[in-house]
XYZ file of C-alpha atoms in Angstrom:
89
model
C 169.743 65.515 83.287
C 170.600 67.106 86.614
C 169.906 66.067 90.176
C 168.463 68.708 92.509
C 167.991 68.686 96.246
C 164.760 69.676 98.039
C 165.101 72.448 100.640
C 162.641 73.669 103.226
C 161.828 77.380 103.342
C 159.261 78.237 106.003
C 156.225 76.028 105.346
C 157.199 75.400 101.715
C 159.610 73.114 99.932
C 161.957 74.519 97.307
C 163.741 72.988 94.315
C 166.036 75.136 92.181
C 165.652 75.089 88.398
C 168.835 74.636 86.354
C 170.034 77.794 84.603
C 169.928 76.035 81.212
C 166.203 75.324 81.678
C 165.540 78.934 82.702
C 167.242 80.154 79.508
C 165.628 77.518 77.282
C 162.129 78.374 78.479
C 162.857 82.123 78.670
C 161.755 82.235 82.310
C 162.318 85.109 84.697
C 161.630 85.905 88.331
C 157.885 86.157 88.931
C 156.859 83.809 86.102
C 154.364 81.106 87.013
C 154.732 77.367 86.428
C 151.913 74.832 86.270
C 152.540 71.530 88.092
C 150.895 68.350 86.735
C 151.517 64.916 88.117
C 150.869 61.538 86.576
C 151.541 58.527 88.767
C 155.245 58.896 89.623
C 156.062 61.801 87.255
C 155.779 65.560 87.648
C 155.416 67.771 84.568
C 156.279 71.463 84.872
C 154.804 73.816 82.270
C 155.441 77.570 82.160
C 152.266 79.647 82.108
C 152.629 81.989 79.179
C 151.176 85.418 79.853
C 150.104 87.557 76.933
C 152.244 90.606 76.563
C 150.656 93.969 77.264
C 150.659 95.045 73.611
C 148.646 91.975 72.578
C 146.140 92.568 75.395
C 145.763 96.228 74.358
C 145.160 95.168 70.748
C 142.452 92.734 71.848
C 140.769 95.361 74.021
C 140.935 97.886 71.187
C 139.311 95.313 68.903
C 136.487 94.788 71.376
C 135.988 98.516 71.787
C 135.913 98.984 68.022
C 133.172 96.340 67.808
C 131.266 98.055 70.608
C 131.526 101.403 68.850
C 129.974 99.881 65.734
C 127.246 98.291 67.861
C 126.532 101.610 69.591
C 126.238 103.326 66.204
C 123.787 100.656 65.015
C 121.713 101.048 68.184
C 121.646 104.843 67.783
C 120.443 104.471 64.197
C 117.697 102.078 65.309
C 116.710 104.520 68.043
C 116.486 107.358 65.512
C 114.347 105.206 63.206
C 112.043 104.286 66.089
C 111.787 107.938 67.133
C 110.963 108.952 63.561
C 108.236 106.297 63.369
C 106.769 107.318 66.704
C 106.881 110.973 65.642
C 105.113 110.181 62.381
C 102.403 108.181 64.138
C 101.805 110.942 66.693
C 101.495 113.692 64.136
């Protein structure tokens, strides 16, 4: 356990995070941390962002599903057109 001092920076207050914690949680500049408080305790939780590759895979999966849906809709449209054409003839 380490003791840290609170500093004022502009309108904000700042507490430094020990280097060991930064390494343990694999944090880097720009990462976000969620603050929760319960009575007299504060819990800090890193917000884990999905990496770009995982996001691209998810988007590709959605697009693949949409492509299949579009194909199904086109087939239905062709069937409807064929029926309408048959009725009109």
